[in-house]
Short mmCIF file of C-alpha atoms in Angstrom, two decimals:
data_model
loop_
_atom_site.label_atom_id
_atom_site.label_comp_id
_atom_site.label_asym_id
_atom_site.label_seq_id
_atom_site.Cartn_x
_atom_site.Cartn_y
_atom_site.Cartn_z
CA UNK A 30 66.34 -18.43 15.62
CA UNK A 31 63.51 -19.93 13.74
CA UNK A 32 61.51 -20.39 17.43
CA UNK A 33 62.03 -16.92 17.93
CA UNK A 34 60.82 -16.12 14.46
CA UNK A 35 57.29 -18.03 14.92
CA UNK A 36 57.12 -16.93 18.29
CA UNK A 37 56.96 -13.12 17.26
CA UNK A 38 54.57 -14.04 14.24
CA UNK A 39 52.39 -15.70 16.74
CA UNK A 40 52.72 -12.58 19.07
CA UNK A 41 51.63 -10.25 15.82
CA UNK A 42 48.73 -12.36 14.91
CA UNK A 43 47.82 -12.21 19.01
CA UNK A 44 47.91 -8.39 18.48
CA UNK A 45 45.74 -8.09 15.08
CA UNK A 46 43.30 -10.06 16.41
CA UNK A 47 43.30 -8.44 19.59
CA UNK A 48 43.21 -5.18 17.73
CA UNK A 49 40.21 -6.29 15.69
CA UNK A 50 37.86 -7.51 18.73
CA UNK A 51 38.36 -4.11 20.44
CA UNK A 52 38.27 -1.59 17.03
CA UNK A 53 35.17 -3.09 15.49
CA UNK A 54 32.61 -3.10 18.47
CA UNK A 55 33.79 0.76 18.56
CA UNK A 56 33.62 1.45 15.04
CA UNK A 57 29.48 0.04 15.32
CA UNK A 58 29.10 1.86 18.61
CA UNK A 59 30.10 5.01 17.12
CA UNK A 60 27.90 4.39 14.39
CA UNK A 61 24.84 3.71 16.45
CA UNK A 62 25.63 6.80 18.63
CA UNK A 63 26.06 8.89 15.42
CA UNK A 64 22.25 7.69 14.12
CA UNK A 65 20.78 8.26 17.89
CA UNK A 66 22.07 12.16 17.59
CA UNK A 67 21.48 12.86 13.80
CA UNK A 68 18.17 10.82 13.89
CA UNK A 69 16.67 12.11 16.98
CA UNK A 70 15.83 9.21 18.36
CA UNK A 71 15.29 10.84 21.82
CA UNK A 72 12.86 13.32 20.40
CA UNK A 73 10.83 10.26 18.92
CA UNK A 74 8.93 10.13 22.32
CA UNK A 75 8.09 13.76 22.09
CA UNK A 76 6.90 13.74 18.50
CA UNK A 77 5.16 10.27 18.90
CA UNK A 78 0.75 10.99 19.07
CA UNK A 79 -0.67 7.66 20.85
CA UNK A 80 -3.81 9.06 20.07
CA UNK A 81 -3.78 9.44 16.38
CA UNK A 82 -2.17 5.73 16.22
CA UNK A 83 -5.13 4.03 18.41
CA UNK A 84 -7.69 6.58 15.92
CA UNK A 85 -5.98 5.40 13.02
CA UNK A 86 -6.14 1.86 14.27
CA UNK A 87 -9.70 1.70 15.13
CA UNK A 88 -10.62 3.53 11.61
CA UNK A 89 -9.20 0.59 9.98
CA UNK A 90 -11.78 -1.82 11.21
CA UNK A 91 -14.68 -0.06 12.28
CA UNK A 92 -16.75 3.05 10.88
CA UNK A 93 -18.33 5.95 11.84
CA UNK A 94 -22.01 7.03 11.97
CA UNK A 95 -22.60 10.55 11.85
CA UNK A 96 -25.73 11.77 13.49
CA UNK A 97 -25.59 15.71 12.55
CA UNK A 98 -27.83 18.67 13.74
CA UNK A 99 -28.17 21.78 11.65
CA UNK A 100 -28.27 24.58 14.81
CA UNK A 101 -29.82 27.03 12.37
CA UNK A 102 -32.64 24.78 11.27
CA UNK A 103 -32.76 21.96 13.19
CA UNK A 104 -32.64 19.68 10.75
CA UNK A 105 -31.02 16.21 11.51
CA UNK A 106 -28.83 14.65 9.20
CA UNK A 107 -27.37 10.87 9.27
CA UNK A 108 -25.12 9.29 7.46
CA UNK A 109 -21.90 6.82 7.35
CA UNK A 110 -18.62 8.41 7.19
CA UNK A 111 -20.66 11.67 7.10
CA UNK A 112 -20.47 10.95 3.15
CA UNK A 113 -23.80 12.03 1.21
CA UNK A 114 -23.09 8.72 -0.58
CA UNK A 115 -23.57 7.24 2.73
CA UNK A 116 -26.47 9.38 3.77
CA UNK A 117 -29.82 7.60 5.34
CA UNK A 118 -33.15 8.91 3.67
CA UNK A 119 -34.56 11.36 5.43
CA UNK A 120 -36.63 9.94 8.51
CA UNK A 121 -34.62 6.88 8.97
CA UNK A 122 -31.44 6.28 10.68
CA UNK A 123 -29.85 3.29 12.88
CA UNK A 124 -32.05 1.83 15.72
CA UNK A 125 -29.99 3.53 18.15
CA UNK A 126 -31.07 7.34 16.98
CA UNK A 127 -34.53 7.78 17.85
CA UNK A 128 -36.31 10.38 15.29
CA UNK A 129 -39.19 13.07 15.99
CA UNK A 130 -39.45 16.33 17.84
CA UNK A 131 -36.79 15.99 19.28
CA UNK A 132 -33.79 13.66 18.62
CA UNK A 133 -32.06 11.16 20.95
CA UNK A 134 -28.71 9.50 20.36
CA UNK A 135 -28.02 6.22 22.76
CA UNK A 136 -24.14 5.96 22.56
CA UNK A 137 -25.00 2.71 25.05
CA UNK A 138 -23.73 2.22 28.56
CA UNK A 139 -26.22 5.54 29.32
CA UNK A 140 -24.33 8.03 26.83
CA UNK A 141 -27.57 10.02 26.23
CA UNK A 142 -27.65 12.66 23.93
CA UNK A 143 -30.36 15.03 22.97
CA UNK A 144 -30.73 17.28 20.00
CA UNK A 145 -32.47 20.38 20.13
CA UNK A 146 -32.19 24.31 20.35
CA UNK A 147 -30.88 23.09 23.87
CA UNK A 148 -28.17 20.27 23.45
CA UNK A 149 -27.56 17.85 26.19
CA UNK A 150 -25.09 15.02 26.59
CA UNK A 151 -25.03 12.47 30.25
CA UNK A 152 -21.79 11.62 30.57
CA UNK A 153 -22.21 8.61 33.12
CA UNK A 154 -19.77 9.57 36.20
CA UNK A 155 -19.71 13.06 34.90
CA UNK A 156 -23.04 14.74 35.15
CA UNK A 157 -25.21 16.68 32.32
CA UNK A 158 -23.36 18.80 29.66
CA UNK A 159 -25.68 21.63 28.14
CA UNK A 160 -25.26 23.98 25.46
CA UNK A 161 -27.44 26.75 23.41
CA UNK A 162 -25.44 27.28 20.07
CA UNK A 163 -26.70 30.86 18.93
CA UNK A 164 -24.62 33.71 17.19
CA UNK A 165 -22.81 34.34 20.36
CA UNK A 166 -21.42 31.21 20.40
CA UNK A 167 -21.84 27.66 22.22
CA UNK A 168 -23.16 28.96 25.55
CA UNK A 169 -21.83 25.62 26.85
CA UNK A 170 -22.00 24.54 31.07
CA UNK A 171 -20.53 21.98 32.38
CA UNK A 172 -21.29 20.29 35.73
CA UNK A 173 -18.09 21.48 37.07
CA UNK A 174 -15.71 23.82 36.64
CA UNK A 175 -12.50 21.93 36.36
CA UNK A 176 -12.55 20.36 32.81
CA UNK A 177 -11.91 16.45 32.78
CA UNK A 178 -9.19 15.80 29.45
CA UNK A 179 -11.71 14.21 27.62
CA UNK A 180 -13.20 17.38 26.91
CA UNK A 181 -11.99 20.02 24.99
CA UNK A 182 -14.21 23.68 25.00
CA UNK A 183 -13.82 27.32 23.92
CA UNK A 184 -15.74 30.08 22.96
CA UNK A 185 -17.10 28.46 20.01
CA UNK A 186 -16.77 25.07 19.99
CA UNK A 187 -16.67 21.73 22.46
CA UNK A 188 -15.70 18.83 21.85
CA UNK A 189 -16.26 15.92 24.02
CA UNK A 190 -14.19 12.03 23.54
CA UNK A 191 -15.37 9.03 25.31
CA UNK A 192 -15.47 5.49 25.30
CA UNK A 193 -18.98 5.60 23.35
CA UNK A 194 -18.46 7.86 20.91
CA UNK A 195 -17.36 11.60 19.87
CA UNK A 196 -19.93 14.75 20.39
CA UNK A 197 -18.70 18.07 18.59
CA UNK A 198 -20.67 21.13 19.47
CA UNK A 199 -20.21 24.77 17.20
CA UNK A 200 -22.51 27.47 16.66
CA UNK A 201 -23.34 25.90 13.78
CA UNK A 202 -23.81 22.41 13.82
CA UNK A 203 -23.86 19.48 16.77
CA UNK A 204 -22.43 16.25 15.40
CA UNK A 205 -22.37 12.84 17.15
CA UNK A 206 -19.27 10.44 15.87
CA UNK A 207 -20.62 6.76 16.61
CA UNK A 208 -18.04 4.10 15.83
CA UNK A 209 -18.96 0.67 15.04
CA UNK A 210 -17.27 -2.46 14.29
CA UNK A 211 -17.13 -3.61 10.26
CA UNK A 212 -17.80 -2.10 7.35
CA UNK A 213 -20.61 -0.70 6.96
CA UNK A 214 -22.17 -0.41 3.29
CA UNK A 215 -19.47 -2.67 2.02
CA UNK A 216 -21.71 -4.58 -0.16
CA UNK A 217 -24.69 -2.29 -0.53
CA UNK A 218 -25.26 0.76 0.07
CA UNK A 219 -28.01 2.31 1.67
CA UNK A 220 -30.20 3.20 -1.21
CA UNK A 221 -29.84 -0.57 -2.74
CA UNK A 222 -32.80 -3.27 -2.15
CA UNK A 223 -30.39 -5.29 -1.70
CA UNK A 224 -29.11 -3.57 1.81
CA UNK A 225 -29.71 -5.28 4.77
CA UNK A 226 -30.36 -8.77 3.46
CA UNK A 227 -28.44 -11.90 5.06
CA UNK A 228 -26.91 -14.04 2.89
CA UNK A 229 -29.75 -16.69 2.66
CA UNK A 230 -31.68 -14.01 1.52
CA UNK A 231 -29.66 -12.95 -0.89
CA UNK A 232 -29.21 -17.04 -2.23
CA UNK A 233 -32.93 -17.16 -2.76
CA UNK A 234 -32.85 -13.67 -4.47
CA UNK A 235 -30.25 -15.09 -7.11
CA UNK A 236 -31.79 -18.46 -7.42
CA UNK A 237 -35.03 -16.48 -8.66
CA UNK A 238 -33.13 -14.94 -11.54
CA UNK A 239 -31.49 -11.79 -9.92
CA UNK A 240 -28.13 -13.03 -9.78
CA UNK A 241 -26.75 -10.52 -12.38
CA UNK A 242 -28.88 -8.20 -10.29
CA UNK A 243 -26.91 -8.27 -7.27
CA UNK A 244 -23.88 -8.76 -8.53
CA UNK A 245 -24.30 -5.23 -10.41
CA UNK A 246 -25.35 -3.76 -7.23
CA UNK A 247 -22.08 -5.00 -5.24
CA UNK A 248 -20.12 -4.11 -8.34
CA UNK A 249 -21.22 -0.67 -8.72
CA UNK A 250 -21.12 0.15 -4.95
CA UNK A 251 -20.98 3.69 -5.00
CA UNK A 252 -19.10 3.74 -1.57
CA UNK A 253 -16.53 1.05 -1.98
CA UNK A 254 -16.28 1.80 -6.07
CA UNK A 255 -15.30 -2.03 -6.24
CA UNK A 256 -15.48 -1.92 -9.91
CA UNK A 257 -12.80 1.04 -10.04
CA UNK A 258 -10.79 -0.60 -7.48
CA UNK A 259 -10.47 -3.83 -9.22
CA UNK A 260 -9.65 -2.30 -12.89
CA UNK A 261 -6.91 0.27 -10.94
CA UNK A 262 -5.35 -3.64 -9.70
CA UNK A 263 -5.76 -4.57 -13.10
CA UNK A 264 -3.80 -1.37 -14.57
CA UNK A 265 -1.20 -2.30 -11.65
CA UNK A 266 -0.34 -5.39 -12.92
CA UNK A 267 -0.78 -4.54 -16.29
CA UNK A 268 2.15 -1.69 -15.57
CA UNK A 269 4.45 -4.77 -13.96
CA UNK A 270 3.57 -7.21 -17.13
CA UNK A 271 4.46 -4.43 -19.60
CA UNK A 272 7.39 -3.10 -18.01
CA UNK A 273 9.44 -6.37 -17.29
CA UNK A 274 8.67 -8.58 -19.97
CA UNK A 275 9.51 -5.49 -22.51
CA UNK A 276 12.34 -4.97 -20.20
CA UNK A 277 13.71 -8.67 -21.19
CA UNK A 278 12.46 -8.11 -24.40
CA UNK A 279 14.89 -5.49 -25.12
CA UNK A 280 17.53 -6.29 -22.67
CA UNK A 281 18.38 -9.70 -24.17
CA UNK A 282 19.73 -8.37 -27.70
CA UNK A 283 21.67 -5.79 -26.18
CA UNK A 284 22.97 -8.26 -23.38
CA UNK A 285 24.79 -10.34 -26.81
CA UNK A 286 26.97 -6.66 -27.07
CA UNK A 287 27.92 -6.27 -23.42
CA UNK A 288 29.25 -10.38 -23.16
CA UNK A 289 32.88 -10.73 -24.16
CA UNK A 290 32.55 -14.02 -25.94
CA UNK A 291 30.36 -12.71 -27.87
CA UNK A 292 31.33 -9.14 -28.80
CA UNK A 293 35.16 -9.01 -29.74
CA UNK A 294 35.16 -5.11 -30.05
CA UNK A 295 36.13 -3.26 -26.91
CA UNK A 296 34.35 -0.01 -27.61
CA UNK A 297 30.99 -1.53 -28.33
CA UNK A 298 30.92 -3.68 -25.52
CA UNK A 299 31.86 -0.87 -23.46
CA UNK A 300 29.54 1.38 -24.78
CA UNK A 301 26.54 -1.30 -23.57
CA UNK A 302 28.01 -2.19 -20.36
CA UNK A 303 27.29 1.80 -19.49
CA UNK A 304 24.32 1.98 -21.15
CA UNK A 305 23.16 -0.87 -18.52
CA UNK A 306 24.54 1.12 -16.20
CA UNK A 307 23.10 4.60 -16.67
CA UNK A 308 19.04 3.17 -16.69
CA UNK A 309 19.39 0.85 -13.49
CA UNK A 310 21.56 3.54 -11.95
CA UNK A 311 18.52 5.63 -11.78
CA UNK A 312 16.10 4.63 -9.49
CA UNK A 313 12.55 3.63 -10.68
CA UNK A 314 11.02 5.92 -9.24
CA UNK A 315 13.06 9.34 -10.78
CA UNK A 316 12.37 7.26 -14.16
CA UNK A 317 8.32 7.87 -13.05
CA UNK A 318 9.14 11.48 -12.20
CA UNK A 319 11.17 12.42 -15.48
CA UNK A 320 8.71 10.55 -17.88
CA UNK A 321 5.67 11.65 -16.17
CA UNK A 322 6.55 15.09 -16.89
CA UNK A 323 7.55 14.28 -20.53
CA UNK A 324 4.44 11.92 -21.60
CA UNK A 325 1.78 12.82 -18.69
CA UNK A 326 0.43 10.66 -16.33
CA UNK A 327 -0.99 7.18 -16.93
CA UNK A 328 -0.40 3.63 -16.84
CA UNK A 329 1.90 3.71 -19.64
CA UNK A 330 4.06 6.19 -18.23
CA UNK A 331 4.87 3.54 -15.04
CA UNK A 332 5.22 1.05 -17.57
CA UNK A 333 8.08 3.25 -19.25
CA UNK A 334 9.53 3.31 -15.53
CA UNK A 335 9.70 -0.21 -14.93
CA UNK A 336 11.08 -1.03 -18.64
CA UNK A 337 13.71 1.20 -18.46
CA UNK A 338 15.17 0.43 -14.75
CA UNK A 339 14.51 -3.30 -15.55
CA UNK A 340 15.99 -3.34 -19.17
CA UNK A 341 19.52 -1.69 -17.12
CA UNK A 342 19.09 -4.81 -14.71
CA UNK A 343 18.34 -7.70 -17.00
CA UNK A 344 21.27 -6.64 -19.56
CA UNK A 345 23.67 -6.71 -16.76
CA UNK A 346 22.26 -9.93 -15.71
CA UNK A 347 21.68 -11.33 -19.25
CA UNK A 348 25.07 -10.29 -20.32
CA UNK A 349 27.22 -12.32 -17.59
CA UNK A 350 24.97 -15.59 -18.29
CA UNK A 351 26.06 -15.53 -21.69
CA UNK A 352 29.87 -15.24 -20.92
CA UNK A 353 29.33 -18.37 -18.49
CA UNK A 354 28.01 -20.21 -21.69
CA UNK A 355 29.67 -23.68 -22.41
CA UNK A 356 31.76 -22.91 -25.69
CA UNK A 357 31.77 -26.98 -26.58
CA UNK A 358 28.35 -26.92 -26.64
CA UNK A 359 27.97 -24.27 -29.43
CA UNK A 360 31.11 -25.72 -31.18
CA UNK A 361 29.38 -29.17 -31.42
CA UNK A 362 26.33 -28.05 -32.75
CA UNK A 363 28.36 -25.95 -34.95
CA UNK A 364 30.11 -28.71 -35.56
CA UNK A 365 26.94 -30.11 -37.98
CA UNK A 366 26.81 -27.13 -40.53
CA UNK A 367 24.30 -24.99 -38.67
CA UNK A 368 23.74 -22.15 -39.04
CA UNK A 369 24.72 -18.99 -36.77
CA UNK A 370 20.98 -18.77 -35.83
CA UNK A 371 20.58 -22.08 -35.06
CA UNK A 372 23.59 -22.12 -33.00
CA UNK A 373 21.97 -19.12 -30.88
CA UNK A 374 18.61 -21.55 -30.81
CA UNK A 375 19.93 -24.80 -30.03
CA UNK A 376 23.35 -23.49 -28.58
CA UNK A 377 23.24 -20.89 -26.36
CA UNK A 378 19.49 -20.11 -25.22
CA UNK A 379 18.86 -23.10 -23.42
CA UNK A 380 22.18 -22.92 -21.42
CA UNK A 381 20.83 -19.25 -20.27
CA UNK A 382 16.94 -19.99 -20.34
CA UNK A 383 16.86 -21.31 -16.53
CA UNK A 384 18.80 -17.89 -15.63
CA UNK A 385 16.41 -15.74 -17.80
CA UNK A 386 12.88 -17.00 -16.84
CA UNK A 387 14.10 -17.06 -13.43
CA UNK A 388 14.53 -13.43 -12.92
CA UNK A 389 11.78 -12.39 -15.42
CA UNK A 390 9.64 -13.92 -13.45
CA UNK A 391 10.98 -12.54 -9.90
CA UNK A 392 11.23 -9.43 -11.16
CA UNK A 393 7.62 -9.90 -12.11
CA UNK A 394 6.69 -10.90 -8.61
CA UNK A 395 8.64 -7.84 -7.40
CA UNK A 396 7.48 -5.33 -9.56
CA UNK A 397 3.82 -6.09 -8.82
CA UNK A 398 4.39 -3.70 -5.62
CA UNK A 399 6.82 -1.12 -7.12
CA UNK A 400 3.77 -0.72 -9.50
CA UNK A 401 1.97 0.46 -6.81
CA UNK A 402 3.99 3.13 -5.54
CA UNK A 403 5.00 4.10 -9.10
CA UNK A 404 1.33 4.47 -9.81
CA UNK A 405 0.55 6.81 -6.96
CA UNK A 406 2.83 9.06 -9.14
CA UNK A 407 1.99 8.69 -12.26
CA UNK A 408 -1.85 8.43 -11.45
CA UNK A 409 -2.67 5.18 -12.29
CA UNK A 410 -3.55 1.46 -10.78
CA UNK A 411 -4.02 0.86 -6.94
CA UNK A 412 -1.16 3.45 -5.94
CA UNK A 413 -3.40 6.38 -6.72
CA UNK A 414 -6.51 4.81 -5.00
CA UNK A 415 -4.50 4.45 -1.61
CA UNK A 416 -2.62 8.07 -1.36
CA UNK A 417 -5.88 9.73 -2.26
CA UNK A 418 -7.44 7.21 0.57
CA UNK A 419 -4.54 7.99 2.87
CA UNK A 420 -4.73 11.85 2.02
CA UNK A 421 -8.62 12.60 3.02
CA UNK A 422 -7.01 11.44 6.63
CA UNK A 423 -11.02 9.89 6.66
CA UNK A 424 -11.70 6.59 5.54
CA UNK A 425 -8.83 4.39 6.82
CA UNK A 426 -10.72 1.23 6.19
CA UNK A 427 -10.66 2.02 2.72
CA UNK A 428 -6.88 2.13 2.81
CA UNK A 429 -7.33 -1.08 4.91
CA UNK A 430 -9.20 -2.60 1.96
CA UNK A 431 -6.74 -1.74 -0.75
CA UNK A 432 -3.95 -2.76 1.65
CA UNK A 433 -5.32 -6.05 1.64
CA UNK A 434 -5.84 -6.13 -2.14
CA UNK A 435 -2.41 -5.56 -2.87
CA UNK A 436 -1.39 -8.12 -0.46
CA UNK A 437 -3.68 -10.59 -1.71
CA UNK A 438 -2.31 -9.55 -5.21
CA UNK A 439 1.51 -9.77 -4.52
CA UNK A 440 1.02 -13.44 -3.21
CA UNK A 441 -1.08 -14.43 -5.92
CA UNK A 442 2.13 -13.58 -8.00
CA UNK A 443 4.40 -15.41 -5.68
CA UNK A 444 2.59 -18.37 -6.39
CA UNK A 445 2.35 -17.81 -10.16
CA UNK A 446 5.36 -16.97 -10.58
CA UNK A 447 6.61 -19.98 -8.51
CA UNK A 448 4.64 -22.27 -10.49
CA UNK A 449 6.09 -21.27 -13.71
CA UNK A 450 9.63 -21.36 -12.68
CA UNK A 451 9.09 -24.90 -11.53
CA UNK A 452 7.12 -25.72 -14.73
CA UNK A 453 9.36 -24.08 -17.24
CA UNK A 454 12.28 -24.69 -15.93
CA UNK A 455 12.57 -27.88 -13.82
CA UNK A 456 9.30 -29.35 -15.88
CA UNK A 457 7.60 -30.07 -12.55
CA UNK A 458 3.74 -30.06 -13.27
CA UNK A 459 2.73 -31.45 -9.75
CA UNK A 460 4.22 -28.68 -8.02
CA UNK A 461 6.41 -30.23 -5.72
#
């Protein structure tokens, strides 16, 4: 009897298991086949532009020259990232424009182009493109006429893409796109005596007293703005200071009326546990949105964000390291007549110190990016540099740049913050 009884547990347990194997690689191919259809993965290779990605790509480390012919006047126009900030004096330009009656453009590898009330690009392998912009329109011809892709032409406007560069042609204007590698005007820009000097240059310039000279010069960049980008990291980090540590700051008295061993009365300690979680129920970033229309936009207002989201977190957090307090130690120190302050001092904070510095200071760390995105909303720090960067859809090294900043800023953090957890709390000063 009992044989038969283990045998037909045995045979049960075979079947669960069994069961299991087969129900839960359905269950996650059902699930996969469910985000293929509502996610349209399919149409992914439809939407997908490999063009725009290898544009965007190249913008991020290279930059482009604009060499620009006013069809009305023919005047010529130069300038990087076709900015008037960027914009060579008049009769000057790269060595690879050549100035005077008439203008010529060497795109290299024989891309010739020629301004002029006639414009003319030699395509090498293609043949000579013409074109008389006028009030009827481009009056363009073509060596053939079967269009290659690389060329796109209407009524009133061709474009041409190649290897060397990008020629635009309307009845207005003729603009050559020359990309180079770099970025250009990154220290100085073009109107700077400064521009163009190689760095020992530049060592015996500051050794002869214009240090402060240059330095103004790269600071003030009127391209780059590195003097606004570096405050706008300062006002991110500023936002992620403010916002945790006042987060802790008021987290940690309320966290005493959430703990149980602390707070006898049911109703208050309820009352905090859902106050905790109503602000980190809400994300951070509907915090930005709500207070941004109630106090404006600013740094402060992402502050507010991260305070309030944080403040939810730490009491929750706060609150269970204080119910996992040893009770001996408080009654032993109570124990010697003190006082009920001096049993919080000596008593409980350095049983939940390690816990609290800890994830102040990660939260730090972490909120050093959720600054940034919080200040591309509220208009403040980094975040608002980068979408205005992104939005032009023009100077993707720039975003490039402050990419890199904020990288370079979030691991600066990590290291800080490491540091002082091993410092504070485990008293390691060498770091190991």
């Amino acid at each position: 009897m009992t044989t038969a009884i283990l045998q037909s547990a045995a045979v049960a347990q075979f079947n669960r298991k069994k069961w299991f194997t087969i129900a839960v690689p359905l269950v996650i191919l059902a699930y996969f086949a469910y985000i293929f259809v509502s996610f349209d993965v399919a149409g992914l290779s439809e939407r997908i532009n490999l063009n725009n990605a290898r544009t965007l790509v190249s913008d991020s480390y290279s930059y482009k020259t604009h060499v620009a012919q006013n069809n009305r006047d023919g005047s010529i126009a130069i300038s990087v990232e076709g900015e008037r900030k960027g914009q060579y004096p008049q009769g000057t330009g790269p060595d690879w424009v050549s100035l005077g009656e008439t203008t010529v453009v060497d795109l290299g590898g024989g891309h010739i182009i020629t301004f002029g009330p006639q414009v003319r690009y030699n395509i090498p392998g293609y043949g000579l493109v013409t074109a008389r912009p006028d009030g009827t329109g481009v009056n363009a011809v073509f060596p053939s006429g079967d269009l290659p892709d690389f060329i796109n032409a209407s009524k009133n406007r061709v474009m041409m893409t190649t290897d060397a560069g990008r020629f635009t042609i309307t009845r207005a204007r003729a603009e050559v796109f020359k990309y180079s590698f770099g970025w250009e005007l990154f220290f100085f820009t073009l109107d700077s005596p400064y521009y163009g000097m190689g760095p020992a240059e530049l060592a015996a310039k500051a050794f002869s007293g214009e240090a402060g000279a240059i330095w103004q010069a790269f600071w003030t960049n009127k391209m780059w703005r590195h003097g606004d980008v570096f405050w706008a990291l300062f006002e991110t980090l500023l936002m992620a200071f403010l916002g945790t540590f006042g987060a802790a700051i008021v987290a940690l008295p309320l966290a005493f009326f959430a703990a149980r061993n602390f707070t006898r009365l049911g109703a208050l300690r309820f009352a905090a546990r859902r106050l905790f979680d109503f602000l980190r129920g809400v994300d951070g970033l509907i915090w930005t949105i709500v207070l941004s229309r109630a106090f404006g936009p600013g740094p402060l207002t992402g502050a507010l964000a991260i305070l309030l989201t944080d403040t939810g977190t730490f009491g929750k957090m706060f609150s269970e390291a204080l119910e996992n307090v040893d009770e001996k130690q408080i009654e032993g120190i109570a124990s010697t007549g003190a006082k009920p302050a001096q049993r919080y001092r000596f008593g409980v904070f350095p049983q939940m110190m390690p816990v609290l510095l800890s994830q102040v200071l990660y939260y730090l760390e972490s909120n050093t990016r959720s600054a940034t995105i919080i200040g591309a909303i509220t208009g403040g720090g980094i975040g608002l540099l980068l979408t205005q960067a992104i939005a032009t859809q023009k100077d993707w090294e720039e975003v490039t740049y402050y990419i890199i900043l904020i990288i370079l800023l979030v691991m600066a953090m990590d290291t800080l913050s490491g540091w002082l957890r091993r410092k504070l709390i485990k008293g390691d000063e060498g770091g190991h």
